Backbone as numpy.savetxt, mean C-alpha at the origin, in Angstrom:
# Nx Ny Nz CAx CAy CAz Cx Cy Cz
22.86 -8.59 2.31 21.79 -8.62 1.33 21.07 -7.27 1.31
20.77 -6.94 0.01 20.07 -5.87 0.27 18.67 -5.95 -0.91
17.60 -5.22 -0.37 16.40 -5.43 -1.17 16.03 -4.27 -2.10
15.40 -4.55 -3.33 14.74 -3.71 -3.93 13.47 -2.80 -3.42
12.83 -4.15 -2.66 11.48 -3.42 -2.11 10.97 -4.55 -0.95
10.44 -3.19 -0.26 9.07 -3.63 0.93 7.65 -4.21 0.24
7.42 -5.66 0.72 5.88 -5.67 0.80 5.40 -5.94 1.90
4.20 -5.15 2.14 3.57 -5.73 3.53 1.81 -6.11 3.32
1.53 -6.79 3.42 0.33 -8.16 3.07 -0.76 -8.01 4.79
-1.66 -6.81 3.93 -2.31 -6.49 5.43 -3.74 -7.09 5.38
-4.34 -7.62 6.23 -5.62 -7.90 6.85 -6.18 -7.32 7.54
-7.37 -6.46 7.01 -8.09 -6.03 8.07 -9.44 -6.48 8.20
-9.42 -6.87 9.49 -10.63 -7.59 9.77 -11.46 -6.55 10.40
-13.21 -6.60 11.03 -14.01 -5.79 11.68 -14.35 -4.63 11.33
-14.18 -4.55 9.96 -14.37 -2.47 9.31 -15.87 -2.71 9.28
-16.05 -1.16 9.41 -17.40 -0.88 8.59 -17.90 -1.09 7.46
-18.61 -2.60 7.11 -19.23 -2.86 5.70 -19.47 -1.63 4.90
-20.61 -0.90 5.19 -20.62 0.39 4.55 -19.50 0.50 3.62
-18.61 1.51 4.47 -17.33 1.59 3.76 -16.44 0.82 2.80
-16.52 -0.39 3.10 -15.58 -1.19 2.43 -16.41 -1.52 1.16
-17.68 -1.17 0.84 -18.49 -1.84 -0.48 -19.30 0.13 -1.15
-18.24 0.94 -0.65 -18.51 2.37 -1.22 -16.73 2.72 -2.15
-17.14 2.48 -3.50 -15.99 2.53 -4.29 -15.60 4.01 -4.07
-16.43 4.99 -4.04 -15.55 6.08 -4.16 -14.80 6.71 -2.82
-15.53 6.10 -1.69 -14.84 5.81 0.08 -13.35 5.16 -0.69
-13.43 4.56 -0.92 -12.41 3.30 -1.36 -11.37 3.64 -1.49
-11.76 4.56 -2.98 -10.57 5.48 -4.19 -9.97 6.52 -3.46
-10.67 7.25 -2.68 -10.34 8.29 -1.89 -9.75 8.23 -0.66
-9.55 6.96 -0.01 -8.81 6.53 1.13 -7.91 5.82 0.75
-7.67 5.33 -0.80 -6.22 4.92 -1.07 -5.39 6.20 -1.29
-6.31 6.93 -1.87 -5.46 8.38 -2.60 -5.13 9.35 -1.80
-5.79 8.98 -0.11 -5.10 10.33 0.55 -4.26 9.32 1.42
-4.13 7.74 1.69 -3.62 7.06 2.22 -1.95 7.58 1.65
-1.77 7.21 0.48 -0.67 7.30 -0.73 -0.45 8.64 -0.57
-0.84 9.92 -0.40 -0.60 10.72 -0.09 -0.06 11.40 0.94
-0.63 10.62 2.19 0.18 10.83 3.59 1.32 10.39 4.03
1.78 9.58 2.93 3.15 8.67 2.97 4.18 9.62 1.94
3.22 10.26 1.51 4.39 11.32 0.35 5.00 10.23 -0.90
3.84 9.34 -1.61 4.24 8.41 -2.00 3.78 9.54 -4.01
4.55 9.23 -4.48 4.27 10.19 -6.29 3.09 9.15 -7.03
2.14 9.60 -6.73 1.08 8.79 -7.67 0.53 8.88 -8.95
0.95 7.62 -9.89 0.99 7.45 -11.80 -0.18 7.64 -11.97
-1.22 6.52 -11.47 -2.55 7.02 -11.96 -3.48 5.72 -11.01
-4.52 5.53 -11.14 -5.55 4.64 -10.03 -6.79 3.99 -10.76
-7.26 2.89 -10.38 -7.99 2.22 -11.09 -8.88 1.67 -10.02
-10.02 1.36 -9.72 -10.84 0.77 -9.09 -12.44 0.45 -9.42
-13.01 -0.82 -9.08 -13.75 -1.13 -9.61 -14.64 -1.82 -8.72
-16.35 -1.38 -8.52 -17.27 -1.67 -7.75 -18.02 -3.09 -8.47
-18.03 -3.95 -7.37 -18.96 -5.60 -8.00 -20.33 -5.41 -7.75
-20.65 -5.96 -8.17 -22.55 -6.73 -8.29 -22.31 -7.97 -7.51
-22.97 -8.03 -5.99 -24.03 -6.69 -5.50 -23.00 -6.75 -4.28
-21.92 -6.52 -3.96 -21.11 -5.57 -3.02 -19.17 -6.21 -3.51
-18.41 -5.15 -3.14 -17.08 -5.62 -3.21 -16.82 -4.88 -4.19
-15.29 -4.05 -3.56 -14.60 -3.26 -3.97 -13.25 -3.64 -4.99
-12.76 -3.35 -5.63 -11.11 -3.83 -6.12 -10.97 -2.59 -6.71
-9.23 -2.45 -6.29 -8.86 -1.27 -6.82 -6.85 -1.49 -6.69
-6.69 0.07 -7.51 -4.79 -0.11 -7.52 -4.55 1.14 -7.05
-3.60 1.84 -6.54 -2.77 3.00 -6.79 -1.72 2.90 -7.40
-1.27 2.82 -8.67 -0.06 2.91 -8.94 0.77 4.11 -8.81
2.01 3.49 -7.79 2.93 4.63 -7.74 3.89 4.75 -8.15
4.60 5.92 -8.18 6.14 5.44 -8.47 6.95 4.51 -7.49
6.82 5.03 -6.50 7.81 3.80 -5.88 7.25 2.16 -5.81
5.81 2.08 -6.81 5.59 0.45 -7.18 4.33 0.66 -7.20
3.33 0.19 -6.37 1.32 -0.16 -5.70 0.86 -0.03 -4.73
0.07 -0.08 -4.65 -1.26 -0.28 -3.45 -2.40 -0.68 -4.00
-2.67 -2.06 -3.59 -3.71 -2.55 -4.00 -4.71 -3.09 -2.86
-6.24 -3.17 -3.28 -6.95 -3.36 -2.42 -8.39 -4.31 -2.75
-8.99 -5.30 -1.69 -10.03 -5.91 -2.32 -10.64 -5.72 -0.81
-11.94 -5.94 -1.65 -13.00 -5.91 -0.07 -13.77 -6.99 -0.25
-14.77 -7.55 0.94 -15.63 -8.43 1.17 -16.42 -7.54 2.26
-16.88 -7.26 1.62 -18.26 -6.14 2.97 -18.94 -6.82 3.48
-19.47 -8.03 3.02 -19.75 -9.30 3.35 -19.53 -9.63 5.07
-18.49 -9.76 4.60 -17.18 -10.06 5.76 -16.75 -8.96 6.58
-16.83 -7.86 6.41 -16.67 -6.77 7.18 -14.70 -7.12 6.86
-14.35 -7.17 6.19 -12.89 -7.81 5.71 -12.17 -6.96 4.32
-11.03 -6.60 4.68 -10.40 -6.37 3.24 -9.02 -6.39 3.21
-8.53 -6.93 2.10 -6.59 -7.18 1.70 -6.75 -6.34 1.22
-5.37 -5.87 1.64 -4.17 -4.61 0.85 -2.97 -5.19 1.00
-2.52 -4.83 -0.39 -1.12 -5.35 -0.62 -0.09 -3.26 -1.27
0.92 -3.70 -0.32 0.96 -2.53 -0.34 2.58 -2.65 -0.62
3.36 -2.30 -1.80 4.21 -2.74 -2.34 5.52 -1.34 -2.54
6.63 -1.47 -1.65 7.40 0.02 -1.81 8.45 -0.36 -2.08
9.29 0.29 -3.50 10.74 0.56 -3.43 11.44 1.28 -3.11
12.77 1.43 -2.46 13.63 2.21 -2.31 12.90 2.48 -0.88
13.51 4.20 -0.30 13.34 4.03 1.03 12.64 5.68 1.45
11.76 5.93 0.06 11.81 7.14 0.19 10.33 7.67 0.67
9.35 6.54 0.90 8.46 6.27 1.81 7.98 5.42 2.39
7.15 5.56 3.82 7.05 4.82 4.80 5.93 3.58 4.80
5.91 2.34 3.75 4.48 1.89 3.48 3.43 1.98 4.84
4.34 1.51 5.52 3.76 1.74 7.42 2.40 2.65 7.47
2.83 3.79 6.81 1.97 4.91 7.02 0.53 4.83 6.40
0.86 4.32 4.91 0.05 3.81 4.30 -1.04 2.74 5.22
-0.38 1.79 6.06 -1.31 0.74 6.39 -1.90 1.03 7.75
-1.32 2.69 7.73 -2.11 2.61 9.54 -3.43 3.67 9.20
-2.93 4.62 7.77 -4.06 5.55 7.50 -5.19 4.84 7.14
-4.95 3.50 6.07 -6.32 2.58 6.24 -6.89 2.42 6.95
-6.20 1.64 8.02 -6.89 0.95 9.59 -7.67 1.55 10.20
-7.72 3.02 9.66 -8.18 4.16 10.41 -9.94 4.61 9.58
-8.94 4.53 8.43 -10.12 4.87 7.32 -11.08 3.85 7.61
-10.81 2.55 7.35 -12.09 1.51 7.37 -12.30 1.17 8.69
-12.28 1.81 9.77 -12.45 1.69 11.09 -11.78 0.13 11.19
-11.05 -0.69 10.83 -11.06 -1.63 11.38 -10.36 -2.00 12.90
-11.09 -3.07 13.53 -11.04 -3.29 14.79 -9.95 -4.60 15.00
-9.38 -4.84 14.42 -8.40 -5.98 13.95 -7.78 -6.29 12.59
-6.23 -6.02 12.99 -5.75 -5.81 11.38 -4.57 -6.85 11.76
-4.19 -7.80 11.35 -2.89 -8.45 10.69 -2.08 -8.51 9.75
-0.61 -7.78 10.07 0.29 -7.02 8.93 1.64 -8.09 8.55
1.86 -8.27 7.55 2.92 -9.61 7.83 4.08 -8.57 6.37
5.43 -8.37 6.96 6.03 -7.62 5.89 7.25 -8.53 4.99
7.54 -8.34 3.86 8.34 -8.99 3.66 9.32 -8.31 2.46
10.67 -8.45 2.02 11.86 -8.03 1.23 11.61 -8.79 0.06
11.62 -7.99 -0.75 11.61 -8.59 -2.53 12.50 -8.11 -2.80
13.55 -8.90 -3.66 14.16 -8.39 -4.74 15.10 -8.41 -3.74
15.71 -9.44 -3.20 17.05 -9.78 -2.59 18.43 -10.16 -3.43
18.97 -8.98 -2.77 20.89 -8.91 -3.82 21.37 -9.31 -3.06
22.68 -10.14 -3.43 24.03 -9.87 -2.65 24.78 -8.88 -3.32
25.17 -7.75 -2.19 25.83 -6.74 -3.09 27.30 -6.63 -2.21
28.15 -6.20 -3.04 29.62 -5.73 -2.01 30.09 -4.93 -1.00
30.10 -4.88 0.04 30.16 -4.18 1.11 30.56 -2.82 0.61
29.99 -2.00 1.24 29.77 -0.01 0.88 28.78 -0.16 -0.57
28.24 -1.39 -1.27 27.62 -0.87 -2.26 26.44 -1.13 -2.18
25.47 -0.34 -3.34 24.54 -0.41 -3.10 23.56 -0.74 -4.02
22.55 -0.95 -4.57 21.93 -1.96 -5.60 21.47 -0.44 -6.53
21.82 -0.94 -7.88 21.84 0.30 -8.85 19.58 1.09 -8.96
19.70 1.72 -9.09 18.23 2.10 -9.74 17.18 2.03 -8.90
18.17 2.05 -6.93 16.77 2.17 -6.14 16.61 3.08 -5.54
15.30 3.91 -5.77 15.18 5.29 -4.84 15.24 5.05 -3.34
15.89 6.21 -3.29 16.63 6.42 -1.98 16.56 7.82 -1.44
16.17 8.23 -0.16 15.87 9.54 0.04 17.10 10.46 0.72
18.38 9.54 0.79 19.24 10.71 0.07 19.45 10.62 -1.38
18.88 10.07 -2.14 19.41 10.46 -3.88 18.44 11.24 -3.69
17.86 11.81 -3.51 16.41 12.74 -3.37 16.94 14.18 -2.59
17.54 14.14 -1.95 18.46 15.68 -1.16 19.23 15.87 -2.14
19.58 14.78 -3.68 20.70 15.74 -4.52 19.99 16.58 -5.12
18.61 16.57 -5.62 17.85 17.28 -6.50 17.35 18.85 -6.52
């Protein structure tokens, strides 16, 4: 079997409220998060609630990164969504952990977009970081 894409479905619990209910903290720790992974970023959207809580996207090429907060809760989901193999979402979810200080994070990963494909082959239209050394 082979997959289109990585998701990994992170929890971080114990961050700094502060942080997690400061939209432009927010925007700027997805965008250098997505950046440290060497991930090609389309464009970003995020949006501050009345009276705390964050939501936001990175859309990338190799798929998303999305994020919600409860400052409330000292709590926030990221769903952090990669195709092909040409970056590490990993990286993505440890530069958060870091960013929102959190003191307890639960990461659960999982394969979308399951083929059966024929032995030596490989599923058409997924970036791959040797199709990336042909360029």
């Amino acid at each position: 079997m082979e997959a289109l894409g990585r998701q990994i479905l992170v929890e971080f619990y114990d961050c700094e409220s502060a942080k997690l209910n400061d939209v432009e903290y927010i925007e700027s720790s997805m965008l250098a998060g997505t950046k440290a992974a060497r991930a090609t970023i389309i464009s970003h959207n995020f949006h501050k609630f009345s009276p705390y809580g964050v939501s936001g996207v990175v859309v990338i090429a190799e798929s998303h990164v999305a994020i919600h907060t409860w400052p409330e809760y000292n709590y926030a989901a990221v769903d952090i969504f990669t195709c092909g193999d040409t970056i590490d979402p990993w990286t993505i979810q440890e530069f958060l952990k870091d960013a929102f200080n959190s003191q307890n994070a639960s990461s659960m990963e999982m394969k979308r977009g399951l083929f059966k494909v024929a032995q030596g082959e490989k599923l058409l239209f997924k970036p791959s970081a040797e199709a990336e050394k042909d360029y």
